[in-house]
Amino acid sequence: MIAEVIVDIASSEVDRIFEYECDEGLRPGARVKVPFGNTYTAGFVISTKEKSEYPVEKLKKIAYVYDEPPAVNEECLLLTKKIARRYMAPMASVLRLFIPAEMRTGKVHERLLRYASYERDVDTGRAKKQAECLAFLKTYKKVEARVVEEKFGVSALKGLAEKGGCTVRKEKFVRSPYLNLPKNDRPHILTEEQERAIESISASSKRVHLLHGVTGSGKTEIYLTYIGKMLEEGKNAIFLVPEISLTPQMLSQLRARFGEAVAILHSGLSPGERFDEWWRLRSGEARIAVGARSAVFAPLENLGVIVIDEEHDSSYVSESTPRYKTFDVALARANYNGAKLILGSATPSVETFLQAKEGKFNLITLTKRINQRPMPTITVADMRQEVKHGNPSPFSIVLQEEIESCLREKKQAILFLNRRGYSQTVICQECGYVAECESCDVPLTYHAEENCLKCHYCGARYKMPVACPNCGGVRIRYGGTGTQRVVSELKKKYPEARILRMDNDTTSGKEGHYKILKAFADREADILVGTQMIAKGHDFPAVTLVGILDADMSLHFSDYRSGERTFQLITQVAGRSGRAEEAGKVVLQTYSPTNYILRYAIDYDYLGFFNYEQKLRKATSFPPFTKIVRVMVTGEKEDETVEVLKEIYFPLEKLVKEHPEEVFFFQKMKSPIKRIQNKFRYQVLMRLKSDLLLPHIYEICAVRKRNVLVYVEENPNNLS
Ligand code: ADP
Ligand code: ZN
């Protein structure tokens, strides 16, 4: 037999099929070790056949087959080919998405550990340590022997085992993360709306279902119920959540309901944990994969449902090659398996909702919160007035009053700050004026290194104003207050309050997010200060106040989606308040209190927002009515980078000239941020009418150079 093998080296020269002689019965998808050049390398069998066009004596033999069943199944192989074709990506780099890195390197293996298990009560006589050890094991049933020995001593455990109180044996160790999560499952009796949602999903013949429900309308319960249904039918499920910080809570709910059938996949796990969880899914031991976007590649067969929770979240687009959209992969898998794809959100993306409205997706609307809890009331604090009245602190008077009453009543508060990357907008603190591009009508971004303002859509540069062009005021500000400053101001004002901070600096470590959130949930603090990380998902019953300190930061972010993002953010953050019996309050601080987006958000009027935003996008030719494509060329040496830029620019220009009706905008330029991490960045920016030219663009950009990286982004999250 002949095996067609892709070697696991992501370089252009080897991105083709190599043939090897193999034994009968080798299955496509297997990981193998093959001779390559004068060494060995890992590879994947992508198909097998009887005969080769090469003379057999010229073919080398496969040296070793790593695993059975094959690491990659047939569906995933098909999908690999599809993705590789769609994004013109090397097969090897696509295959890597399906397999945890530690499997490919072969560095992680199954582990055997010694465990002490409780057997029965025995008389330990005067051996005090043995008695303690026995009581300990009686409580915890099974504990790693090393831990017991550290606690009670080697001889105590040995003695206890000899008396028959416990056994000590080696077992396969499963590094299952978050096992000590509290179990809190109280299966709910579904509300009428939830019942109808389940029926609608089951009955509709559409592939994609959009669950649009206000925060707290019980979407999670619907996912869990439908997953349970699928499990009963012998089918499996993938459950995607946006961020690691969200996963523990969701996971504990899933674990509580489905126990060991749940496996978690995300980059925050240790290599060993990832390896074990992955194999539990591949081997069929676990049947529900939970995780961030990469879990869409979970090695499950016979899928009944794929859930994408908070579907609008920007983390669902990959930021490294291949730049796949989670939705596209999920849809392909749902189609292959005949599974349902459920998208859920309180604030669906404009793109998704448009498709649902046009009837391409099954739209299910949940209008009520569980127990008819009212949505929290949102009070707007006009920060222009605060400045005028001489309040220099980051907290408006009304917010200060609310914080004080919250502390007095021993409730909890969340203060939310919006910070995005390096980008900063210029706002006049006296009139709310925001600097915008004259030709594109999007806010400009301040670039400190050049002390100027730039438009990320056309590259235009503007001088940084010293006074406000609108009111002449000199309190022009770029950027916002940091979380650290907010915390120190809080401490000064409320010395007795206990404060927790959650941002990129405080959440390092595998369970960093989880620890902070847990501490807050356990009421170890009164106020939680944080960035977008705290915006979504969490359920803190004692929180009755949410302060949004700088709503403008995302509103005037230089991105055509800034309105959409702001609406989503406010809705989500507001949803953190008043989850339990007590009514919630939200204070929203802004320099532009009359802004449309803010008005819709305050009224929780998604449809109003959508209609407004959709018209605007149509009128200004922005996605989803067009597609923004950016080709990025980056390299350490400027001349090499420009050389490659030229190489792709001329064929792109030719393509665009041949199809003028497809193109709104086409320009090559230095990227707004010219260098990141010592790499020069040049780009070609396009706005296209449709996806018609995309395959050609990918083809042109599929140049692979040693020192220069070229990649294509579609509707990128960030144009810096
Ligand atoms: P969403 O995901 O739509 O924001 P959740 O699923 O978090 O909403 O539900 C909000 C709250 O209502 C949770 O505390 C959940 O436990 C509770 N809940 C959900 N469904 C029911 C139900 N049928 N009966 C009672 N409580 C429910
Ligand atoms: Zn512009």
XYZ file of C-alpha atoms and ligand atoms in Angstrom:
748
model
C 0.000 0.000 0.000
C 0.986 3.576 -0.608
C 0.356 6.380 1.855
C 0.101 10.020 0.833
C 1.731 12.046 3.566
C 1.889 15.730 4.468
C 5.004 16.399 6.500
C 4.534 18.497 9.591
C 6.755 21.363 8.501
C 4.936 24.551 7.594
C 7.123 25.778 4.815
C 6.224 26.297 1.206
C 8.810 23.952 -0.273
C 7.389 20.947 1.505
C 3.710 21.840 1.249
C 2.853 19.000 -1.045
C 2.113 15.329 -0.867
C 4.920 12.836 -0.354
C 4.389 9.142 -0.993
C 5.588 6.354 1.255
C 5.199 2.640 1.319
C 3.036 1.452 4.211
C 1.423 -1.612 5.728
C -2.047 -2.773 4.824
C -4.763 -1.216 7.005
C -3.115 2.126 7.700
C -5.908 4.666 7.937
C -5.972 8.242 6.653
C -5.524 10.745 9.450
C -2.856 8.744 11.279
C 0.201 10.499 12.606
C 3.359 8.899 11.333
C 7.102 9.182 11.495
C 8.743 9.198 8.099
C 12.258 9.430 6.718
C 12.723 12.865 5.207
C 15.937 14.028 3.615
C 18.610 12.509 5.774
C 16.571 12.659 8.960
C 13.083 11.800 10.226
C 10.052 13.959 10.603
C 6.442 13.704 11.744
C 3.650 13.725 9.229
C 0.009 12.941 8.599
C -1.402 10.363 6.260
C -4.044 12.102 4.210
C -4.998 9.189 1.982
C -3.918 5.724 0.966
C -3.906 3.993 -2.399
C -2.864 0.757 -4.059
C -0.380 2.019 -6.595
C 2.080 4.803 -7.013
C 3.286 6.359 -10.228
C 6.789 6.082 -8.868
C 8.604 2.773 -8.987
C 8.062 1.054 -5.638
C 11.766 0.517 -5.010
C 12.194 4.313 -5.002
C 9.660 4.833 -2.218
C 10.733 4.937 1.394
C 8.836 3.163 4.131
C 6.848 4.753 6.909
C 9.005 4.348 10.011
C 6.358 4.405 12.702
C 2.614 4.877 13.198
C 1.947 6.890 16.340
C -1.641 6.214 17.207
C -4.730 4.201 16.649
C -7.433 5.358 16.131
C -5.902 7.899 13.754
C -5.454 11.311 15.317
C -7.460 13.045 12.609
C -10.720 11.618 11.340
C -12.103 11.679 7.831
C -14.298 14.709 8.399
C -11.392 16.720 9.737
C -9.234 15.716 6.791
C -11.879 16.975 4.403
C -12.188 20.154 6.398
C -8.420 20.603 6.361
C -8.397 20.503 2.589
C -11.257 22.937 2.453
C -9.647 25.438 4.811
C -6.287 25.126 3.093
C -7.941 25.886 -0.236
C -10.089 28.737 1.100
C -7.193 30.563 2.748
C -4.389 29.265 0.558
C -2.696 27.988 3.702
C -0.176 25.130 3.909
C -1.913 21.835 4.710
C 0.465 21.192 7.585
C -0.457 24.457 9.291
C -4.164 23.705 8.947
C -3.751 20.173 10.278
C -2.130 21.637 13.344
C -5.415 23.238 14.291
C -6.891 19.795 14.798
C -4.154 18.438 16.978
C -2.798 19.844 20.218
C 0.789 20.970 19.810
C 2.011 18.572 22.465
C 0.755 15.587 20.475
C 2.759 16.540 17.485
C 5.987 16.920 19.376
C 5.374 13.698 21.241
C 6.638 15.326 24.432
C 3.605 14.565 26.562
C 2.548 11.079 27.403
C 0.048 9.343 29.546
C 1.017 9.510 33.167
C 0.691 6.868 35.836
C 0.325 8.081 39.392
C -0.045 6.461 42.789
C -3.407 7.006 44.394
C -4.548 6.279 47.947
C -8.190 5.238 48.156
C -10.343 4.910 51.248
C -11.483 1.325 51.908
C -13.056 1.050 55.365
C -12.759 2.143 58.974
C -10.110 0.196 60.848
C -8.705 0.407 64.349
C -5.594 2.564 64.174
C -4.768 2.082 67.827
C -2.454 4.752 69.186
C -1.154 5.810 65.762
C -2.471 9.365 65.721
C -1.216 10.176 62.203
C -2.870 7.051 60.844
C -6.179 8.063 62.389
C -5.935 11.525 60.852
C -4.969 10.039 57.529
C -7.949 7.681 57.683
C -10.344 10.539 58.438
C -8.857 12.532 55.590
C -9.273 9.716 53.093
C -12.754 9.004 54.337
C -13.672 12.559 53.379
C -11.866 12.771 50.061
C -12.140 9.100 48.970
C -9.262 9.131 46.507
C -6.199 11.329 46.694
C -2.810 11.237 45.045
C -0.564 9.245 47.417
C 2.215 11.826 47.293
C -0.147 14.452 48.691
C -1.243 12.157 51.520
C 2.356 11.339 52.365
C 3.285 14.994 52.499
C 0.444 15.612 54.904
C 0.684 12.627 57.232
C 4.046 11.019 56.491
C 5.081 8.031 54.416
C 4.839 5.593 57.286
C 1.332 6.623 58.299
C -0.037 5.878 54.853
C 1.898 2.639 54.644
C 0.685 1.556 58.059
C -2.898 2.387 57.260
C -2.722 0.448 54.005
C -1.339 -2.588 55.862
C -4.309 -2.483 58.217
C -6.658 -2.398 55.247
C -8.003 1.100 55.842
C -6.941 2.133 52.377
C -5.286 0.889 49.235
C -2.468 2.454 47.275
C -2.160 1.696 43.585
C -0.947 3.131 40.323
C -3.553 4.379 37.934
C -3.726 6.289 34.720
C -3.823 9.908 35.643
C -6.237 12.194 33.902
C -5.166 15.791 34.241
C -8.653 17.099 34.210
C -8.692 20.814 34.906
C -11.052 22.607 37.263
C -12.143 19.384 38.954
C -12.610 21.154 42.256
C -15.304 23.400 40.877
C -18.372 23.627 43.035
C -21.290 21.617 41.747
C -24.380 23.707 41.522
C -26.765 21.982 39.228
C -30.398 22.621 39.852
C -32.046 21.574 36.597
C -34.733 24.130 35.871
C -38.231 23.549 34.713
C -38.218 25.317 31.399
C -40.229 28.460 30.984
C -42.703 28.683 28.142
C -40.285 30.721 26.055
C -37.519 28.211 26.645
C -39.822 25.320 25.686
C -40.765 27.078 22.494
C -37.114 27.722 21.668
C -36.278 24.027 22.014
C -39.248 23.064 19.864
C -38.308 25.597 17.237
C -34.720 24.356 17.061
C -35.905 20.767 16.752
C -38.576 21.480 14.162
C -36.831 23.966 11.889
C -35.121 22.556 8.850
C -32.648 25.419 8.808
C -29.068 24.630 9.650
C -28.351 27.753 11.699
C -30.451 28.982 14.610
C -30.014 32.390 16.157
C -31.096 32.617 19.764
C -31.574 36.303 20.392
C -32.447 36.828 24.029
C -31.878 39.622 26.498
C -29.282 38.935 29.182
C -30.752 36.708 31.841
C -33.395 35.225 29.549
C -32.089 31.718 30.155
C -30.202 30.966 26.957
C -27.723 28.763 28.755
C -30.503 26.502 29.970
C -31.652 26.119 26.370
C -28.182 25.115 25.217
C -27.857 22.601 28.027
C -31.272 21.111 27.400
C -30.618 20.723 23.700
C -27.190 19.218 24.314
C -28.806 16.762 26.734
C -31.310 15.808 24.073
C -28.535 15.133 21.584
C -26.596 13.043 24.079
C -29.670 10.902 24.639
C -29.861 10.365 20.902
C -26.283 9.144 20.971
C -24.873 12.288 19.402
C -22.090 14.587 20.569
C -21.763 18.313 21.082
C -19.356 21.246 20.858
C -19.967 24.250 23.059
C -17.968 27.381 22.275
C -17.539 30.333 24.599
C -15.620 33.518 23.876
C -12.983 33.681 26.553
C -11.087 31.645 29.055
C -12.359 33.838 31.819
C -15.844 32.674 30.974
C -15.093 29.029 30.689
C -14.877 27.942 34.332
C -18.389 29.084 35.141
C -19.900 27.539 32.055
C -17.837 24.446 32.613
C -19.042 24.000 36.141
C -22.618 24.109 34.903
C -21.869 21.590 32.198
C -19.923 19.333 34.550
C -22.690 19.474 37.094
C -25.146 18.274 34.508
C -23.122 15.977 32.286
C -20.253 14.955 34.565
C -17.238 13.347 32.954
C -18.791 13.527 29.503
C -17.464 17.077 29.367
C -13.944 17.855 28.209
C -12.423 21.278 28.137
C -10.068 22.562 25.464
C -8.314 25.870 25.629
C -4.903 27.427 25.520
C -4.810 28.187 29.245
C -4.480 24.507 30.123
C -1.151 22.870 30.742
C 0.132 20.738 27.869
C -0.613 17.575 29.822
C -4.162 18.575 30.541
C -4.790 19.479 26.941
C -3.386 16.217 25.754
C -5.591 14.191 28.094
C -8.770 16.117 27.395
C -8.162 15.844 23.691
C -7.758 12.084 23.881
C -10.834 11.695 26.037
C -12.786 13.284 23.191
C -11.029 11.366 20.431
C -11.525 8.065 22.185
C -15.207 8.733 22.798
C -14.865 8.819 26.583
C -15.934 12.474 26.627
C -18.756 13.647 24.410
C -19.042 17.396 24.922
C -16.157 19.669 24.025
C -16.180 23.071 25.711
C -13.769 25.847 24.979
C -12.792 28.993 23.142
C -12.699 29.163 19.353
C -10.082 26.467 18.822
C -12.456 23.923 20.366
C -14.411 24.070 17.116
C -11.743 21.618 15.907
C -12.538 19.134 18.673
C -11.999 15.541 17.562
C -15.620 14.471 17.967
C -17.595 12.453 15.505
C -21.332 12.209 15.049
C -22.050 15.754 16.143
C -25.636 16.629 16.979
C -25.152 20.263 17.875
C -22.577 23.045 17.904
C -23.279 26.034 20.136
C -21.559 29.385 19.701
C -22.388 31.415 22.783
C -22.001 35.209 22.581
C -21.664 34.790 18.844
C -20.887 38.482 18.302
C -17.639 38.284 20.249
C -14.546 39.337 18.349
C -12.481 36.477 19.733
C -14.210 34.131 17.268
C -11.914 35.304 14.486
C -8.466 33.773 14.481
C -5.570 36.183 14.566
C -2.956 33.854 13.208
C -2.678 31.921 9.975
C -4.999 30.505 8.794
C -7.343 33.338 9.814
C -10.481 31.277 9.907
C -13.843 32.426 11.167
C -15.182 30.107 13.828
C -18.642 30.369 12.324
C -17.437 29.121 8.936
C -15.716 26.101 10.435
C -18.689 25.359 12.677
C -21.048 25.601 9.723
C -18.936 23.239 7.646
C -18.901 20.742 10.512
C -22.632 21.107 11.109
C -23.288 20.474 7.427
C -21.064 17.414 7.343
C -22.656 15.918 10.463
C -26.212 17.039 9.803
C -25.993 18.870 13.125
C -27.706 22.034 14.316
C -25.629 25.167 14.709
C -26.980 27.393 17.476
C -25.746 30.968 17.802
C -26.704 32.822 20.936
C -26.442 36.451 21.974
C -28.264 39.328 23.604
C -26.654 41.570 21.012
C -26.048 39.637 17.795
C -23.593 41.108 15.333
C -25.165 43.201 12.589
C -23.948 40.664 10.066
C -25.584 37.720 11.825
C -28.842 39.470 12.563
C -29.152 40.626 8.959
C -28.944 37.019 7.781
C -31.513 35.942 10.350
C -33.868 38.712 9.286
C -33.455 37.712 5.674
C -34.578 34.243 6.643
C -31.281 32.428 6.176
C -31.185 31.512 9.860
C -33.972 30.381 12.148
C -34.515 33.401 14.389
C -35.697 32.706 17.912
C -36.374 35.677 20.159
C -36.509 35.525 23.940
C -38.056 38.693 25.262
C -38.416 37.973 28.941
C -35.923 37.716 31.707
C -36.326 34.704 33.952
C -38.715 35.553 36.805
C -39.609 38.773 34.949
C -36.717 40.510 36.631
C -36.554 44.040 35.239
C -33.504 45.137 33.307
C -31.423 47.521 35.398
C -32.097 51.204 34.896
C -29.298 53.092 33.187
C -28.532 56.641 34.346
C -26.398 58.802 32.115
C -23.786 61.023 33.687
C -22.755 63.865 31.402
C -19.040 64.146 32.011
C -18.852 67.541 30.274
C -20.916 68.957 33.112
C -18.748 67.262 35.712
C -15.664 68.910 34.255
C -17.418 72.268 34.120
C -18.446 71.963 37.742
C -14.946 71.233 38.810
C -15.111 67.519 39.501
C -11.753 66.183 38.330
C -12.196 62.616 39.578
C -12.970 59.708 37.260
C -16.288 59.289 39.096
C -19.305 61.496 38.466
C -21.296 62.788 41.424
C -24.179 60.405 40.745
C -21.798 57.455 40.552
C -20.192 58.471 43.847
C -23.596 58.549 45.500
C -24.471 55.139 44.143
C -21.157 53.659 45.248
C -21.718 55.014 48.729
C -25.210 53.595 49.037
C -24.017 50.307 47.614
C -21.284 50.097 50.261
C -23.713 51.137 52.972
C -26.156 48.381 52.041
C -23.333 45.832 51.853
C -23.913 45.090 48.193
C -21.313 44.730 45.481
C -20.360 47.052 42.634
C -18.528 46.574 39.356
C -16.665 49.458 37.740
C -15.913 48.953 34.133
C -13.248 50.638 32.042
C -12.851 50.272 28.373
C -9.378 49.877 26.999
C -8.507 48.644 23.586
C -5.001 47.988 22.402
C -2.791 50.917 21.592
C -5.496 52.968 19.978
C -6.680 56.183 21.490
C -9.194 58.761 20.467
C -9.135 62.493 21.031
C -12.049 63.896 23.001
C -12.703 67.462 24.133
C -13.691 67.236 27.766
C -15.689 70.411 27.583
C -17.943 69.899 24.569
C -17.494 66.236 23.702
C -15.973 66.966 20.288
C -14.231 63.982 18.705
C -11.619 64.348 15.966
C -12.753 62.573 12.801
C -11.349 61.930 9.348
C -12.637 64.434 6.821
C -13.087 61.858 4.091
C -14.105 58.732 6.016
C -16.183 60.012 8.938
C -14.516 57.650 11.379
C -12.738 58.846 14.509
C -9.023 59.407 14.234
C -6.538 57.601 16.366
C -3.732 59.259 18.279
C -0.251 57.901 17.614
C 2.078 58.908 20.381
C 5.353 58.063 18.662
C 4.647 60.581 15.880
C 2.411 62.867 17.942
C -0.243 62.939 15.233
C -3.718 61.666 14.422
C -4.330 59.046 11.759
C -7.290 57.643 9.917
C -7.103 53.870 9.850
C -9.287 53.614 6.781
C -7.462 55.888 4.338
C -4.145 56.562 6.029
C -4.637 60.344 6.206
C -2.588 62.173 8.864
C -3.710 65.146 10.898
C -1.941 67.383 13.378
C -2.759 66.905 17.007
C -4.922 69.931 17.934
C -3.843 72.093 20.879
C -7.323 73.531 21.355
C -10.712 72.120 20.483
C -11.731 73.180 16.946
C -15.340 73.186 18.094
C -15.381 75.153 21.350
C -11.837 76.401 21.691
C -11.415 74.579 24.992
C -7.991 73.302 25.921
C -9.015 70.244 27.879
C -8.339 67.915 25.005
C -7.681 64.438 26.158
C -6.572 61.268 24.503
C -6.801 57.889 26.044
C -8.572 57.165 29.265
C -7.840 56.513 32.859
C -6.191 53.204 33.656
C -7.582 50.615 36.045
C -4.728 51.269 38.447
C -5.573 54.947 38.763
C -9.245 54.116 39.297
C -8.324 51.750 42.110
C -6.079 54.273 43.826
C -8.759 56.989 43.576
C -11.286 54.587 45.032
C -9.000 53.727 47.915
C -8.544 57.385 48.710
C -12.282 58.034 48.691
C -13.455 54.827 50.336
C -10.643 53.590 52.563
C -12.885 50.966 54.142
C -13.952 49.380 50.848
C -12.365 46.144 49.704
C -11.332 46.406 46.060
C -10.318 43.857 43.437
C -8.735 44.683 40.097
C -9.029 42.558 37.001
C -7.071 43.340 33.855
C -4.239 41.864 31.822
C -1.748 42.631 34.583
C -3.605 40.840 37.347
C -4.810 37.731 35.540
C -1.640 35.899 34.664
C -1.468 32.232 35.448
C -3.717 29.444 34.340
C -6.649 30.146 36.585
C -5.903 33.812 37.158
C -9.252 35.024 35.888
C -11.069 32.382 37.762
C -9.414 33.194 41.060
C -10.326 36.862 40.924
C -13.885 36.146 39.850
C -14.265 33.525 42.533
C -12.956 35.845 45.205
C -15.483 38.437 44.099
C -18.293 35.877 43.958
C -17.349 34.774 47.488
C -17.812 38.377 48.587
C -14.179 38.860 49.476
C -14.414 42.321 47.936
C -17.001 45.072 47.603
C -15.879 46.584 44.327
C -14.457 44.929 41.236
C -12.621 47.210 38.815
C -11.823 45.829 35.396
C -11.593 45.981 31.627
C -13.756 44.202 29.054
C -12.788 40.932 30.682
C -15.465 41.478 33.287
C -18.099 42.484 30.758
C -19.716 39.207 30.079
C -21.081 35.986 31.345
C -20.573 36.095 35.050
C -23.437 35.820 37.431
C -22.884 37.731 40.674
C -26.147 37.848 42.607
C -24.987 40.534 45.059
C -24.023 43.067 42.405
C -26.536 45.902 42.323
C -24.401 48.616 40.779
C -22.405 48.778 37.576
C -20.459 51.872 36.619
C -19.298 52.302 33.033
C -16.563 54.851 33.436
C -15.791 55.799 29.868
C -18.422 54.739 27.378
C -16.779 57.025 24.822
C -13.637 55.003 24.567
C -15.274 52.357 22.468
C -17.834 54.648 20.878
C -15.164 56.692 19.193
C -12.769 53.923 18.503
C -11.662 54.277 14.906
C -13.545 51.318 13.545
C -16.764 51.105 11.554
C -17.981 48.668 14.200
C -17.407 50.971 17.145
C -21.118 51.727 17.449
C -21.941 48.045 17.399
C -19.222 47.234 19.910
C -20.378 49.962 22.248
C -23.976 48.809 22.122
C -22.884 45.246 22.870
C -20.585 46.310 25.649
C -23.106 48.472 27.459
C -25.821 45.851 27.191
C -23.520 43.208 28.495
C -22.010 45.189 31.298
C -25.440 46.396 32.353
C -26.534 42.753 32.409
C -24.124 42.174 35.317
C -26.271 44.290 37.597
C -29.311 43.125 39.494
C -29.161 39.435 38.604
C -30.934 38.299 41.755
C -33.978 39.685 43.577
C -32.626 43.186 44.068
C -33.130 45.617 41.183
C -29.926 46.704 39.513
C -28.564 50.115 38.648
C -26.146 51.250 35.988
C -24.358 54.567 35.743
C -23.009 55.329 32.301
C -20.460 58.138 32.053
C -20.003 59.837 28.705
C -18.998 63.037 26.956
C -21.628 62.485 24.256
C -24.863 61.786 26.115
C -27.063 62.365 23.076
C -25.344 59.822 20.878
C -27.787 57.455 19.128
C -26.011 54.316 20.086
C -26.062 55.255 23.746
C -29.759 56.121 23.556
C -30.635 52.733 22.075
C -28.448 50.975 24.611
C -30.082 52.771 27.524
C -33.510 51.667 26.275
C -32.294 48.110 25.596
C -33.624 48.629 22.099
C -31.694 46.143 19.967
C -34.009 46.404 16.989
C -33.812 50.182 17.036
C -30.049 49.930 17.139
C -29.976 47.353 14.367
C -32.181 49.328 12.007
C -30.171 52.475 12.553
C -26.827 50.749 12.191
C -27.875 48.761 9.153
C -28.972 51.899 7.293
C -25.759 53.639 8.212
C -23.605 50.764 6.997
C -25.519 50.552 3.766
C -25.242 54.279 3.126
C -21.525 54.358 3.848
C -20.755 51.053 2.115
C -19.354 49.290 5.118
C -19.690 45.589 6.002
C -21.858 43.533 5.941
C -22.734 45.294 2.685
C -19.131 45.305 1.579
C -16.026 43.489 2.620
C -12.884 45.089 3.954
C -9.785 43.189 2.992
C -6.371 44.010 4.270
C -3.230 42.407 2.943
C -0.468 42.818 5.467
C 3.198 42.515 4.572
C 5.582 42.521 7.487
C 9.268 41.899 7.926
C 12.287 43.000 9.912
C 14.122 44.529 6.965
C 12.322 47.408 5.330
C 13.756 46.909 1.824
C 12.847 43.211 1.767
C 9.360 44.020 2.989
C 8.815 46.647 0.312
C 10.145 44.237 -2.289
C 7.494 41.679 -1.382
C 4.844 44.381 -1.191
C 5.627 45.280 -4.818
C 5.498 41.665 -5.818
C 1.905 41.350 -4.665
C 0.762 44.896 -5.309
C 1.014 44.847 -9.092
C -1.011 41.672 -9.626
C -3.570 42.966 -7.108
C -3.790 46.258 -8.937
C -4.278 44.426 -12.203
C -7.035 42.330 -10.688
C -8.788 45.370 -9.315
C -8.526 47.202 -12.643
C -10.139 44.270 -14.391
C -13.106 44.397 -12.001
C -13.734 48.047 -11.228
C -17.370 47.383 -10.349
C -16.262 45.185 -7.458
C -14.021 47.727 -5.792
C -14.806 50.768 -3.625
C -11.366 51.432 -2.323
C -7.901 50.178 -3.088
C -4.670 51.579 -1.784
C -1.280 50.514 -0.624
C 0.223 52.294 2.329
C 2.245 51.987 5.429
C 0.086 50.541 8.108
C -1.084 53.072 10.757
C 1.334 51.554 13.188
C 4.443 51.342 11.074
C 6.386 48.961 13.233
C 5.367 46.446 15.823
C 7.964 44.324 17.579
C 10.686 45.464 15.216
C 8.748 44.468 12.142
C 7.881 46.925 9.412
C 4.274 46.768 8.382
C 3.015 47.637 4.926
C -0.478 46.996 3.760
C -2.855 47.022 0.857
C -6.319 47.988 1.964
C -9.406 47.226 -0.098
C -13.087 47.600 0.274
C -14.918 45.226 -2.026
C -18.507 44.805 -3.058
C -18.548 41.039 -2.574
C -16.384 37.984 -2.037
C -15.971 37.432 -5.760
C -12.331 38.454 -5.918
C -11.296 36.820 -2.658
C -9.967 33.552 -4.083
C -7.770 35.518 -6.494
C -6.534 37.764 -3.719
C -5.579 34.785 -1.582
C -3.849 33.224 -4.534
C -1.820 36.337 -5.260
C -0.891 36.666 -1.601
C 0.173 33.080 -1.162
C 3.806 34.051 -1.555
C 5.901 32.472 1.135
C 9.175 34.102 1.903
C 11.730 33.339 4.506
C 11.892 36.754 6.170
C 8.674 38.441 5.146
C 5.197 37.432 6.199
C 2.183 38.091 4.003
C -1.351 37.559 5.198
C -4.887 38.452 4.237
C -7.480 39.652 6.736
C -11.203 39.892 6.055
C -13.086 42.549 8.000
C -10.230 42.694 10.508
C -11.057 43.400 14.118
C -8.403 46.015 14.314
C -6.904 48.150 11.599
C -3.935 49.476 13.566
P -28.589 34.183 29.635
O -27.580 33.156 29.221
O -29.713 34.339 28.642
O -27.991 35.509 30.024
P -28.842 32.572 31.954
O -28.867 31.275 31.286
O -27.586 33.007 32.615
O -29.332 33.690 30.940
O -30.052 32.589 33.006
C -30.246 33.622 33.919
C -30.580 33.053 35.272
O -31.855 32.394 35.252
C -29.579 32.023 35.745
O -29.332 32.265 37.093
C -30.292 30.700 35.541
O -29.863 29.761 36.484
C -31.748 31.067 35.728
N -32.693 30.233 34.942
C -32.553 29.870 33.650
N -33.623 29.142 33.237
C -34.451 29.045 34.298
C -35.750 28.431 34.513
N -36.363 27.770 33.540
N -36.292 28.563 35.742
C -35.669 29.235 36.722
N -34.476 29.831 36.591
C -33.859 29.755 35.398
Zn -10.034 58.621 6.307
